[in-house]
Amino acid sequence: MPPRTSFATFLCSLAALSAGFAPRAGAQSQPLEVMPAPAEVRVTGGRLPVAGRLEVSARAAGAADARLDAAVARAAGRWQARLGQPGGSPVLVSIECNSPGAAVPSLLEDESYSLEVGASRVVLRAPTVLGAMHGLETLLQLPQRDRDGWFLPLASIRDAPRFPWRGLLIDVSRRWKPQEVILRNLDAMAVVKLNVLHLHLTDDQGFRIESTTHPELQAKGSDGAFFTQAQMRSIIAYAAARGIRVVPEFDIPGHATSWVVSHPELASQPGPYGIERQWGIFNPVLDPTNEATYALLGDFLGEMATLFPDTFVHIGGDENNGVQWSANPAIQAFIRERGLGDNAGLHTYFNGRVEATLARGGKRIVGWDEILHPGLPASSVIDSWRGSEALASAAEQGYDGILANGYYVDLMHPAAEHYLADPVPAGSALTQAQARHVLGGEAAMWGEWVGPETIDSRIWPRTAAIAERLWSPQGVRDAADMYRRLWIVSARLDEAGALHLRNRDLMLRHLVGENLQIPGIGALRTFISLIEPVKGYRRGELQVWQNQLVPLVGIADAAQPESEAARRFSESVDRALFGAGAVDRAAAAALAARLAEWQAAGEEVAGSLCPAYPALREALPGAQGLALACKAGSQALRCVEAGTPIDAGALADCQAALAQAALPNGSATELAVMGPVRLVVAAASLQADRPRLSDADWRARVAAAAAATAPSH
Ligand code: ACM
């Protein structure tokens, strides 16, 4: 990685400026609601009331700058929509920007800024327009509200990213996502200072970019769903205007079915081939021994090198299973004659040819960690999807790398899990020089189970937690505080254009038809708010239909990846059961009321709605399960409230109900409240032991008893 001269210089000046800034202890909560948390914040006390629009005077190195002016206009519009009051006095902001920066952002551009919120005005300073745009996003997250109305806390902020590569992968191949989906997600990326859009453009299931040299590629490989080059240019310009680079991925030599639909002669076994509709790892792989493969790639990649201004081109390289190569005697003979050793050696040979082609156009290759073999050109970048060890190994060997493992948002895991995955964890064995090869990371929104209507809710708000991991200092790791801010930034993301909140009603309409006034709609909303799609890759095992052509309009699509209601309930259960000293009986009573309400919702959905609406039939086991689990939880809570152990018969009934509620169901969803309800039942069963256990032992006993009743999947 080249030295980061301007960035390093700025950090030095930050260090000098920051005398008097309290160093932030990692586990402390952030004083503001901003996400990602800035590198340094000093809240100076006092407030600047917000009573009107933003009035911004912006200067980029003394000259007008169209990109900055456009960013200011967007910011002022969002501010006005949220905070505008007719006639109120404006909030004065002056922006001092030392240089316009490159119109097309690049990897090591200085992104730093400082923000001074004073009693009469705000001053935003940045070395480049990129930093000024980040500062504007921070400013938009600063307003807070209390009884006296909106205000800005007076504060000094010094900010710069921890990592220069903070990406989001969007897979448009497996399921098509048109241009408007990409544009609105670019707006959301800018809110949380993500700066790389990685577009996964080709895979077995679709060839999604127009080639003018080989139009047969998209003509036969895409069902007509692809970005034209004009559309792609406008996506790139839209991204650049928001400080975001666009890195295209053409996944080769495996994951290549959509290439060989039009060019079966370039596959490693005879065709014919059709676009793959299913999910998985497939055999079609380009033939690296055929010069015609390189002729086509030369044309295509040359064209793409011009279309995409970024230095980096991702060539995929993952999950090449070698089946077609092993079964082809000519290919095996080639491996022997060239002394390539085996299929892995052939893959490295292929990468070398592709790298040389791209290097002639001034590009560096990025590839998934499978491309890391001896002989890989030193300028290559490793995108590590299989683990942080692969990333560390690449860095030790002198390769730049980014981390995707831990950031797969398609797995439907909670934000906290992604949040704690770190490209360079504390205690990493990498030297400082090696660690500098770790450029950052990327959230990965793989496309099997997301369509244009649901993709926003699978990316946001959880990806904001990943954005914080990649931007904020390593010590910012308090998951509870992250969640406090996540729900606030979620509304800001929606305000900027993401549809993760607004599309919830759209998904409900798919279930019950157009009319959201039907009796029981409140119960349905409650039920949907308490379920999550199954985790990992289990959805494909549970649903009868799993391919590209099936619409994503079911219960699992209406459910959110992480139930906010369940998470809050879980926190309340924790406080009620494990507060210092004794069980909090008032809190337990409040929880019992909540469970009673959810039980009623489950019964109403199961009894009234599932029989009436065909699309809700698959919800029946889940709704019945919710009612059963909540009933068991209420019963257990009454014992906890009274401090008396639940009797053996009632305990057995509760546990049977929980086991029933946890069974896999055809809607491929799970009840998000099972964990805390299991804790409550376990606590009820252990009441007799509570008085003689320490708080720590009590928590451990209850957790162990609850875990013992959880299913193993
Ligand atoms: C991958 O998930 N196969 C990169």
Tab-separated table of C-alpha atoms in Angstrom, residues 268-699:
chain	number	residue	atom	x	y	z
A	268	SER	CA	-14.344	-26.636	-19.893
A	269	GLN	CA	-16.960	-29.218	-20.946
A	270	PRO	CA	-19.248	-29.174	-23.980
A	271	GLY	CA	-22.545	-27.319	-23.588
A	272	PRO	CA	-25.189	-26.319	-24.217
A	273	TYR	CA	-25.733	-24.165	-21.154
A	274	GLY	CA	-28.736	-22.226	-19.880
A	275	ILE	CA	-28.937	-19.520	-17.231
A	276	GLU	CA	-28.801	-21.241	-13.852
A	277	ARG	CA	-31.977	-20.731	-11.820
A	278	GLN	CA	-31.041	-22.535	-8.617
A	279	TRP	CA	-28.707	-21.557	-5.776
A	280	GLY	CA	-25.447	-23.320	-5.027
A	281	ILE	CA	-22.040	-24.100	-6.470
A	282	PHE	CA	-22.112	-25.239	-10.093
A	283	ASN	CA	-19.614	-26.889	-12.395
A	284	PRO	CA	-19.406	-24.582	-15.443
A	285	VAL	CA	-15.977	-22.964	-15.478
A	286	LEU	CA	-14.071	-21.088	-18.178
A	287	ASP	CA	-11.358	-23.011	-20.006
A	288	PRO	CA	-7.996	-21.409	-19.107
A	289	THR	CA	-6.206	-23.466	-21.766
A	290	ASN	CA	-8.201	-21.938	-24.618
A	291	GLU	CA	-6.698	-18.748	-26.091
A	292	ALA	CA	-10.186	-17.742	-27.217
A	293	THR	CA	-11.069	-17.348	-23.516
A	294	TYR	CA	-8.392	-14.670	-23.162
A	295	ALA	CA	-9.404	-13.018	-26.426
A	296	LEU	CA	-12.959	-12.572	-25.162
A	297	LEU	CA	-11.795	-11.513	-21.700
A	298	GLY	CA	-9.370	-9.057	-23.284
A	299	ASP	CA	-12.174	-7.386	-25.231
A	300	PHE	CA	-14.604	-7.407	-22.348
A	301	LEU	CA	-12.237	-6.355	-19.572
A	302	GLY	CA	-10.726	-3.666	-21.768
A	303	GLU	CA	-14.181	-2.248	-22.244
A	304	MET	CA	-14.958	-2.481	-18.520
A	305	ALA	CA	-11.621	-0.874	-17.599
A	306	THR	CA	-12.780	2.194	-19.482
A	307	LEU	CA	-16.342	2.135	-18.179
A	308	PHE	CA	-15.329	1.852	-14.503
A	309	PRO	CA	-12.892	4.601	-13.491
A	310	ASP	CA	-11.825	2.913	-10.241
A	311	THR	CA	-8.343	1.385	-10.029
A	312	PHE	CA	-9.701	-1.922	-8.758
A	313	VAL	CA	-11.496	-4.699	-10.665
A	314	HIS	CA	-12.779	-7.699	-8.697
A	315	ILE	CA	-12.317	-10.972	-10.587
A	316	GLY	CA	-14.108	-13.222	-8.108
A	317	GLY	CA	-12.266	-16.547	-8.156
A	318	ASP	CA	-14.315	-18.223	-5.409
A	319	GLU	CA	-15.763	-21.723	-5.241
A	320	ASN	CA	-14.198	-23.048	-8.424
A	321	ASN	CA	-14.885	-26.723	-7.739
A	322	GLY	CA	-12.583	-27.993	-10.503
A	323	VAL	CA	-15.043	-30.693	-11.595
A	324	GLN	CA	-14.995	-29.729	-15.275
A	325	TRP	CA	-11.220	-29.266	-15.285
A	326	SER	CA	-10.613	-32.660	-13.701
A	327	ALA	CA	-12.913	-34.352	-16.207
A	328	ASN	CA	-11.198	-32.806	-19.236
A	329	PRO	CA	-8.094	-34.772	-20.369
A	330	ALA	CA	-6.795	-31.906	-22.530
A	331	ILE	CA	-6.917	-29.525	-19.580
A	332	GLN	CA	-5.150	-32.033	-17.340
A	333	ALA	CA	-2.500	-32.522	-20.049
A	334	PHE	CA	-2.027	-28.731	-20.198
A	335	ILE	CA	-1.459	-28.686	-16.422
A	336	ARG	CA	1.189	-31.389	-16.769
A	337	GLU	CA	2.917	-29.893	-19.795
A	338	ARG	CA	3.150	-26.448	-18.197
A	339	GLY	CA	4.223	-27.844	-14.839
A	340	LEU	CA	1.281	-26.157	-13.145
A	341	GLY	CA	0.896	-29.004	-10.652
A	342	ASP	CA	-2.854	-29.197	-10.212
A	343	ASN	CA	-6.144	-27.360	-10.700
A	344	ALA	CA	-5.092	-24.728	-8.161
A	345	GLY	CA	-1.969	-24.085	-10.220
A	346	LEU	CA	-4.121	-23.737	-13.326
A	347	HIS	CA	-6.322	-21.232	-11.487
A	348	THR	CA	-3.210	-19.199	-10.576
A	349	TYR	CA	-2.089	-19.342	-14.233
A	350	PHE	CA	-5.510	-18.025	-15.258
A	351	ASN	CA	-5.385	-15.244	-12.660
A	352	GLY	CA	-1.941	-14.243	-13.905
A	353	ARG	CA	-3.218	-13.883	-17.476
A	354	VAL	CA	-6.262	-11.910	-16.337
A	355	GLU	CA	-4.152	-9.730	-14.043
A	356	ALA	CA	-1.747	-8.921	-16.874
A	357	THR	CA	-4.669	-7.934	-19.108
A	358	LEU	CA	-6.081	-5.611	-16.455
A	359	ALA	CA	-2.686	-4.230	-15.459
A	360	ARG	CA	-2.194	-3.052	-19.051
A	361	GLY	CA	-5.266	-0.862	-18.457
A	362	GLY	CA	-3.800	0.432	-15.184
A	363	LYS	CA	-5.974	-1.748	-12.961
A	364	ARG	CA	-5.282	-3.809	-9.831
A	365	ILE	CA	-7.186	-7.050	-9.297
A	366	VAL	CA	-9.222	-7.959	-6.238
A	367	GLY	CA	-10.281	-11.571	-5.705
A	368	TRP	CA	-11.836	-13.822	-3.080
A	369	ASP	CA	-9.355	-15.573	-0.832
A	370	GLU	CA	-9.193	-18.693	-3.041
A	371	ILE	CA	-6.970	-16.722	-5.451
A	372	LEU	CA	-4.198	-16.509	-2.865
A	373	HIS	CA	-1.698	-19.020	-4.240
A	374	PRO	CA	2.064	-18.776	-4.688
A	375	GLY	CA	2.782	-16.620	-7.699
A	376	LEU	CA	-0.189	-14.285	-7.316
A	377	PRO	CA	0.929	-10.819	-8.495
A	378	ALA	CA	1.898	-8.622	-5.529
A	379	SER	CA	-0.516	-5.833	-6.405
A	380	SER	CA	-3.534	-8.149	-6.001
A	381	VAL	CA	-6.018	-7.516	-3.195
A	382	ILE	CA	-7.523	-10.394	-1.209
A	383	ASP	CA	-11.215	-10.158	-0.306
A	384	SER	CA	-11.462	-12.558	2.585
A	385	TRP	CA	-14.810	-14.313	2.838
A	386	ARG	CA	-13.604	-17.470	4.558
A	387	GLY	CA	-12.153	-15.929	7.721
A	388	SER	CA	-9.977	-13.262	9.231
A	389	GLU	CA	-7.101	-15.791	9.289
A	390	ALA	CA	-6.998	-15.730	5.479
A	391	LEU	CA	-6.833	-11.949	5.606
A	392	ALA	CA	-4.022	-12.011	8.169
A	393	SER	CA	-2.139	-14.582	6.111
A	394	ALA	CA	-2.456	-12.378	3.020
A	395	ALA	CA	-1.212	-9.364	4.979
A	396	GLU	CA	1.765	-11.355	6.291
A	397	GLN	CA	2.644	-12.211	2.697
A	398	GLY	CA	2.491	-8.548	1.763
A	399	TYR	CA	-0.876	-8.517	0.001
A	400	ASP	CA	-3.440	-5.824	0.630
A	401	GLY	CA	-6.739	-7.236	1.793
A	402	ILE	CA	-10.257	-6.510	2.940
A	403	LEU	CA	-12.529	-8.492	5.242
A	404	ALA	CA	-15.937	-9.751	4.142
A	405	ASN	CA	-16.152	-12.684	6.570
A	406	GLY	CA	-18.271	-11.633	9.525
A	407	TYR	CA	-20.115	-9.068	7.408
A	408	TYR	CA	-22.449	-11.325	5.376
A	409	VAL	CA	-25.750	-9.569	5.976
A	410	ASP	CA	-27.589	-12.208	3.916
A	411	LEU	CA	-27.121	-14.606	6.846
A	412	MET	CA	-29.722	-12.610	8.843
A	413	HIS	CA	-27.490	-12.467	11.902
A	414	PRO	CA	-27.856	-9.714	14.504
A	415	ALA	CA	-26.073	-6.391	14.102
A	416	ALA	CA	-24.007	-6.980	17.250
A	417	GLU	CA	-22.370	-10.024	15.725
A	418	HIS	CA	-21.241	-8.086	12.648
A	419	TYR	CA	-20.260	-5.173	14.860
A	420	LEU	CA	-17.766	-7.201	16.844
A	421	ALA	CA	-16.048	-8.747	13.788
A	422	ASP	CA	-12.885	-6.704	13.314
A	423	PRO	CA	-10.525	-6.667	10.300
A	424	VAL	CA	-7.606	-6.213	12.732
A	425	PRO	CA	-8.835	-7.423	16.106
A	426	ALA	CA	-7.200	-6.270	19.328
A	427	GLY	CA	-4.309	-8.607	20.020
A	428	SER	CA	-3.774	-9.353	16.313
A	429	ALA	CA	-0.335	-10.844	15.699
A	430	LEU	CA	0.199	-8.612	12.654
A	431	THR	CA	3.022	-6.095	12.848
A	432	GLN	CA	2.050	-2.477	12.242
A	433	ALA	CA	3.467	-2.690	8.733
A	434	GLN	CA	1.487	-5.868	8.035
A	435	ALA	CA	-1.680	-4.403	9.545
A	436	ARG	CA	-1.457	-1.500	7.096
A	437	HIS	CA	-2.135	-4.032	4.338
A	438	VAL	CA	-5.608	-4.508	5.805
A	439	LEU	CA	-7.489	-1.844	3.912
A	440	GLY	CA	-10.866	-2.391	5.575
A	441	GLY	CA	-13.897	-4.490	4.886
A	442	GLU	CA	-17.210	-4.904	3.127
A	443	ALA	CA	-20.734	-5.836	4.086
A	444	ALA	CA	-21.934	-8.493	1.635
A	445	MET	CA	-25.555	-8.471	0.465
A	446	TRP	CA	-25.724	-11.707	-1.477
A	447	GLY	CA	-28.716	-11.962	-3.712
A	448	GLU	CA	-30.420	-15.346	-3.311
A	449	TRP	CA	-33.164	-14.163	-0.980
A	450	VAL	CA	-33.459	-10.443	-1.647
A	451	GLY	CA	-35.433	-8.613	-4.279
A	452	PRO	CA	-35.934	-4.927	-4.982
A	453	GLU	CA	-38.651	-4.690	-2.316
A	454	THR	CA	-36.723	-6.361	0.486
A	455	ILE	CA	-33.065	-5.598	-0.121
A	456	ASP	CA	-33.099	-2.355	1.856
A	457	SER	CA	-34.387	-4.113	4.975
A	458	ARG	CA	-31.693	-6.785	4.682
A	459	ILE	CA	-28.948	-4.153	4.343
A	460	TRP	CA	-30.247	-1.511	6.782
A	461	PRO	CA	-29.922	-0.689	9.557
A	462	ARG	CA	-27.525	-3.562	10.364
A	463	THR	CA	-24.918	-2.410	7.854
A	464	ALA	CA	-24.625	0.849	9.806
A	465	ALA	CA	-23.025	-1.216	12.589
A	466	ILE	CA	-20.487	-2.567	10.078
A	467	ALA	CA	-19.870	0.957	8.835
A	468	GLU	CA	-19.045	1.983	12.395
A	469	ARG	CA	-16.629	-0.933	12.791
A	470	LEU	CA	-14.790	0.180	9.657
A	471	TRP	CA	-14.771	3.914	10.396
A	472	SER	CA	-14.544	4.346	14.171
A	473	PRO	CA	-11.579	3.655	16.477
A	474	GLN	CA	-11.022	0.020	17.372
A	475	GLY	CA	-12.040	0.591	21.005
A	476	VAL	CA	-15.591	1.639	20.091
A	477	ARG	CA	-17.208	-1.749	20.771
A	478	ASP	CA	-20.094	-1.264	23.186
A	479	ALA	CA	-22.894	-3.204	21.493
A	480	ALA	CA	-25.632	-1.797	23.767
A	481	ASP	CA	-24.636	1.731	22.876
A	482	MET	CA	-24.409	0.754	19.224
A	483	TYR	CA	-28.044	-0.419	19.388
A	484	ARG	CA	-29.134	2.792	21.128
A	485	ARG	CA	-27.815	4.742	18.146
A	486	LEU	CA	-28.730	2.166	15.484
A	487	TRP	CA	-32.474	2.782	15.784
A	488	ILE	CA	-31.882	6.521	15.506
A	489	VAL	CA	-29.669	6.213	12.443
A	490	SER	CA	-32.222	3.815	10.980
A	491	ALA	CA	-34.677	6.714	10.685
A	492	ARG	CA	-31.938	8.893	9.172
A	493	LEU	CA	-31.227	6.210	6.551
A	494	ASP	CA	-34.903	6.123	5.685
A	495	GLU	CA	-34.938	9.908	5.443
A	496	ALA	CA	-32.014	9.704	2.987
A	497	GLY	CA	-33.905	7.334	0.717
A	498	ALA	CA	-33.551	3.741	1.927
A	499	LEU	CA	-36.893	1.901	1.980
A	500	HIS	CA	-36.251	-0.522	4.851
A	501	LEU	CA	-38.919	1.080	7.048
A	502	ARG	CA	-41.389	2.266	4.431
A	503	ASN	CA	-41.531	-1.116	2.679
A	504	ARG	CA	-42.811	-2.887	5.797
A	505	ASP	CA	-46.388	-1.956	4.877
A	506	LEU	CA	-45.765	-2.974	1.279
A	507	MET	CA	-44.749	-6.442	2.454
A	508	LEU	CA	-47.869	-6.679	4.646
A	509	ARG	CA	-50.012	-5.869	1.621
A	510	HIS	CA	-48.519	-8.862	-0.175
A	511	LEU	CA	-49.838	-11.013	2.676
A	512	VAL	CA	-53.382	-9.701	3.032
A	513	GLY	CA	-54.061	-7.880	-0.212
A	514	GLU	CA	-54.298	-4.157	-0.622
A	515	ASN	CA	-56.400	-3.432	2.417
A	516	LEU	CA	-54.399	-2.733	5.550
A	517	GLN	CA	-57.575	-1.768	7.396
A	518	ILE	CA	-58.737	-5.359	7.900
A	519	PRO	CA	-59.708	-6.462	11.407
A	520	GLY	CA	-56.693	-8.095	13.018
A	521	ILE	CA	-54.086	-6.096	11.126
A	522	GLY	CA	-52.645	-4.908	14.449
A	523	ALA	CA	-52.185	-8.511	15.554
A	524	LEU	CA	-50.502	-9.317	12.241
A	525	ARG	CA	-48.114	-6.385	12.648
A	526	THR	CA	-47.271	-7.591	16.145
A	527	PHE	CA	-46.686	-11.148	14.942
A	528	ILE	CA	-44.469	-10.039	12.044
A	529	SER	CA	-42.491	-7.802	14.407
A	530	LEU	CA	-41.653	-10.832	16.574
A	531	ILE	CA	-40.394	-13.244	13.929
A	532	GLU	CA	-37.178	-13.298	11.912
A	533	PRO	CA	-36.184	-15.166	8.760
A	534	VAL	CA	-34.213	-18.313	9.616
A	535	LYS	CA	-30.468	-17.764	9.878
A	536	GLY	CA	-27.613	-18.785	7.656
A	537	TYR	CA	-28.454	-20.859	4.611
A	538	ARG	CA	-31.417	-22.697	6.183
A	539	ARG	CA	-34.119	-20.922	4.206
A	540	GLY	CA	-33.353	-22.968	1.121
A	541	GLU	CA	-33.737	-26.183	3.114
A	542	LEU	CA	-37.092	-25.164	4.570
A	543	GLN	CA	-38.926	-23.705	1.594
A	544	VAL	CA	-40.318	-25.901	-1.113
A	545	TRP	CA	-39.468	-23.399	-3.830
A	546	GLN	CA	-35.993	-21.999	-4.001
A	547	ASN	CA	-34.898	-20.436	-7.227
A	548	GLN	CA	-34.526	-17.172	-9.044
A	549	LEU	CA	-38.055	-17.116	-10.424
A	550	VAL	CA	-39.983	-17.362	-7.157
A	551	PRO	CA	-41.259	-13.979	-5.927
A	552	LEU	CA	-40.129	-12.945	-2.465
A	553	VAL	CA	-43.473	-11.998	-0.963
A	554	GLY	CA	-43.899	-14.418	1.943
A	555	ILE	CA	-43.804	-14.291	5.724
A	556	ALA	CA	-40.009	-14.584	5.797
A	557	ASP	CA	-39.755	-11.601	3.461
A	558	ALA	CA	-42.079	-9.464	5.570
A	559	ALA	CA	-40.087	-10.289	8.711
A	560	GLN	CA	-37.032	-8.213	9.617
A	561	PRO	CA	-33.608	-9.879	10.032
A	562	GLU	CA	-33.373	-8.621	13.607
A	563	SER	CA	-36.554	-8.051	15.596
A	564	GLU	CA	-36.239	-4.808	17.496
A	565	ALA	CA	-39.192	-5.695	19.738
A	566	ALA	CA	-37.603	-9.026	20.679
A	567	ARG	CA	-34.240	-7.429	21.358
A	568	ARG	CA	-35.794	-4.844	23.667
A	569	PHE	CA	-37.783	-7.583	25.401
A	570	SER	CA	-34.595	-9.558	25.852
A	571	GLU	CA	-32.916	-6.556	27.490
A	572	SER	CA	-35.896	-6.127	29.826
A	573	VAL	CA	-35.832	-9.828	30.760
A	574	ASP	CA	-32.152	-9.497	31.515
A	575	ARG	CA	-32.752	-6.514	33.785
A	576	ALA	CA	-35.709	-8.158	35.512
A	577	LEU	CA	-34.037	-11.509	36.159
A	578	PHE	CA	-30.455	-10.490	36.709
A	579	GLY	CA	-30.561	-7.066	38.325
A	580	ALA	CA	-28.332	-6.867	41.408
A	581	GLY	CA	-29.621	-8.691	44.447
A	582	ALA	CA	-33.100	-9.884	43.612
A	583	VAL	CA	-35.573	-10.412	40.838
A	584	ASP	CA	-37.301	-7.150	39.969
A	585	ARG	CA	-40.936	-8.065	40.562
A	586	ALA	CA	-42.471	-4.920	39.080
A	587	ALA	CA	-40.415	-5.430	35.941
A	588	ALA	CA	-41.516	-9.072	35.836
A	589	ALA	CA	-45.183	-7.993	36.016
A	590	ALA	CA	-44.650	-5.577	33.108
A	591	LEU	CA	-43.077	-8.367	31.077
A	592	ALA	CA	-45.986	-10.673	31.841
A	593	ALA	CA	-48.367	-8.052	30.460
A	594	ARG	CA	-46.299	-7.815	27.294
A	595	LEU	CA	-46.350	-11.607	26.860
A	596	ALA	CA	-50.115	-11.694	27.363
A	597	GLU	CA	-50.525	-9.136	24.576
A	598	TRP	CA	-48.297	-11.164	22.236
A	599	GLN	CA	-50.123	-14.365	23.091
A	600	ALA	CA	-53.392	-12.694	22.084
A	601	ALA	CA	-51.806	-11.509	18.813
A	602	GLY	CA	-50.579	-15.026	18.028
A	603	GLU	CA	-54.038	-16.472	18.737
A	604	GLU	CA	-55.764	-13.886	16.558
A	605	VAL	CA	-53.395	-14.422	13.616
A	606	ALA	CA	-53.686	-18.198	13.910
A	607	GLY	CA	-57.438	-18.279	14.532
A	608	SER	CA	-58.800	-15.482	12.336
A	609	LEU	CA	-56.254	-14.385	9.744
A	610	CYS	CA	-54.478	-17.569	8.650
A	611	PRO	CA	-57.734	-19.263	7.570
A	612	ALA	CA	-58.924	-16.120	5.753
A	613	TYR	CA	-55.858	-15.101	3.729
A	614	PRO	CA	-54.146	-17.679	1.504
A	615	ALA	CA	-50.735	-16.003	1.749
A	616	LEU	CA	-50.931	-16.274	5.535
A	617	ARG	CA	-51.503	-20.020	5.652
A	618	GLU	CA	-47.782	-20.631	6.009
A	619	ALA	CA	-47.835	-18.389	9.114
A	620	LEU	CA	-50.056	-20.790	11.064
A	621	PRO	CA	-47.374	-22.822	12.890
A	622	GLY	CA	-45.438	-19.679	13.749
A	623	ALA	CA	-48.491	-17.819	15.068
A	624	GLN	CA	-49.565	-20.833	17.118
A	625	GLY	CA	-45.992	-21.120	18.366
A	626	LEU	CA	-45.963	-17.473	19.429
A	627	ALA	CA	-49.154	-17.944	21.421
A	628	LEU	CA	-47.823	-21.119	23.059
A	629	ALA	CA	-44.435	-19.653	23.929
A	630	CYS	CA	-45.898	-16.449	25.336
A	631	LYS	CA	-48.430	-18.370	27.425
A	632	ALA	CA	-45.623	-20.479	28.862
A	633	GLY	CA	-43.557	-17.372	29.497
A	634	SER	CA	-46.430	-15.608	31.319
A	635	GLN	CA	-46.989	-18.599	33.527
A	636	ALA	CA	-43.293	-18.775	34.388
A	637	LEU	CA	-43.153	-15.041	35.037
A	638	ARG	CA	-45.940	-15.323	37.601
A	639	CYS	CA	-43.757	-17.779	39.521
A	640	VAL	CA	-40.764	-15.470	39.218
A	641	GLU	CA	-42.867	-12.545	40.451
A	642	ALA	CA	-44.040	-14.561	43.434
A	643	GLY	CA	-40.592	-16.022	44.104
A	644	THR	CA	-41.996	-19.546	44.073
A	645	PRO	CA	-40.678	-22.387	41.933
A	646	ILE	CA	-42.872	-23.542	39.081
A	647	ASP	CA	-44.255	-27.010	39.825
A	648	ALA	CA	-42.955	-29.976	37.887
A	649	GLY	CA	-46.088	-30.570	35.804
A	650	ALA	CA	-46.392	-26.930	34.765
A	651	LEU	CA	-42.676	-26.853	33.948
A	652	ALA	CA	-43.004	-29.884	31.699
A	653	ASP	CA	-45.950	-28.219	29.927
A	654	CYS	CA	-43.977	-25.011	29.435
A	655	GLN	CA	-41.001	-26.856	28.043
A	656	ALA	CA	-43.166	-28.864	25.679
A	657	ALA	CA	-44.776	-25.622	24.476
A	658	LEU	CA	-41.369	-24.062	23.859
A	659	ALA	CA	-40.157	-27.137	21.986
A	660	GLN	CA	-43.288	-26.997	19.813
A	661	ALA	CA	-42.820	-23.279	19.150
A	662	ALA	CA	-39.213	-23.806	18.088
A	663	LEU	CA	-39.960	-26.436	15.438
A	664	PRO	CA	-38.870	-25.485	11.915
A	665	ASN	CA	-41.829	-24.241	9.899
A	666	GLY	CA	-42.646	-23.926	6.236
A	667	SER	CA	-42.494	-20.145	6.325
A	668	ALA	CA	-38.744	-20.348	7.082
A	669	THR	CA	-39.059	-18.016	10.022
A	670	GLU	CA	-38.292	-18.323	13.687
A	671	LEU	CA	-39.691	-16.669	16.784
A	672	ALA	CA	-37.236	-14.060	17.950
A	673	VAL	CA	-38.458	-14.150	21.557
A	674	MET	CA	-37.614	-17.796	22.232
A	675	GLY	CA	-34.277	-17.016	23.903
A	676	PRO	CA	-35.624	-14.658	26.587
A	677	VAL	CA	-38.727	-16.803	27.164
A	678	ARG	CA	-36.484	-19.819	27.766
A	679	LEU	CA	-34.583	-17.762	30.340
A	680	VAL	CA	-37.819	-16.872	32.127
A	681	VAL	CA	-38.930	-20.509	32.265
A	682	ALA	CA	-35.496	-21.566	33.512
A	683	ALA	CA	-35.596	-18.836	36.180
A	684	ALA	CA	-39.028	-20.052	37.312
A	685	SER	CA	-37.713	-23.600	37.642
A	686	LEU	CA	-34.775	-22.469	39.788
A	687	GLN	CA	-36.582	-20.125	42.197
A	688	ALA	CA	-35.876	-22.331	45.209
A	689	ASP	CA	-32.120	-21.931	44.630
A	690	ARG	CA	-32.138	-18.180	44.081
A	691	PRO	CA	-31.695	-17.025	47.714
A	692	ARG	CA	-28.470	-18.953	48.231
A	693	LEU	CA	-26.797	-18.108	44.894
A	694	SER	CA	-24.588	-15.131	44.168
A	695	ASP	CA	-25.802	-12.869	41.334
A	696	ALA	CA	-23.138	-14.293	39.022
A	697	ASP	CA	-23.948	-17.918	39.895
A	698	TRP	CA	-27.665	-17.231	39.496
A	699	ARG	CA	-27.154	-15.824	36.021
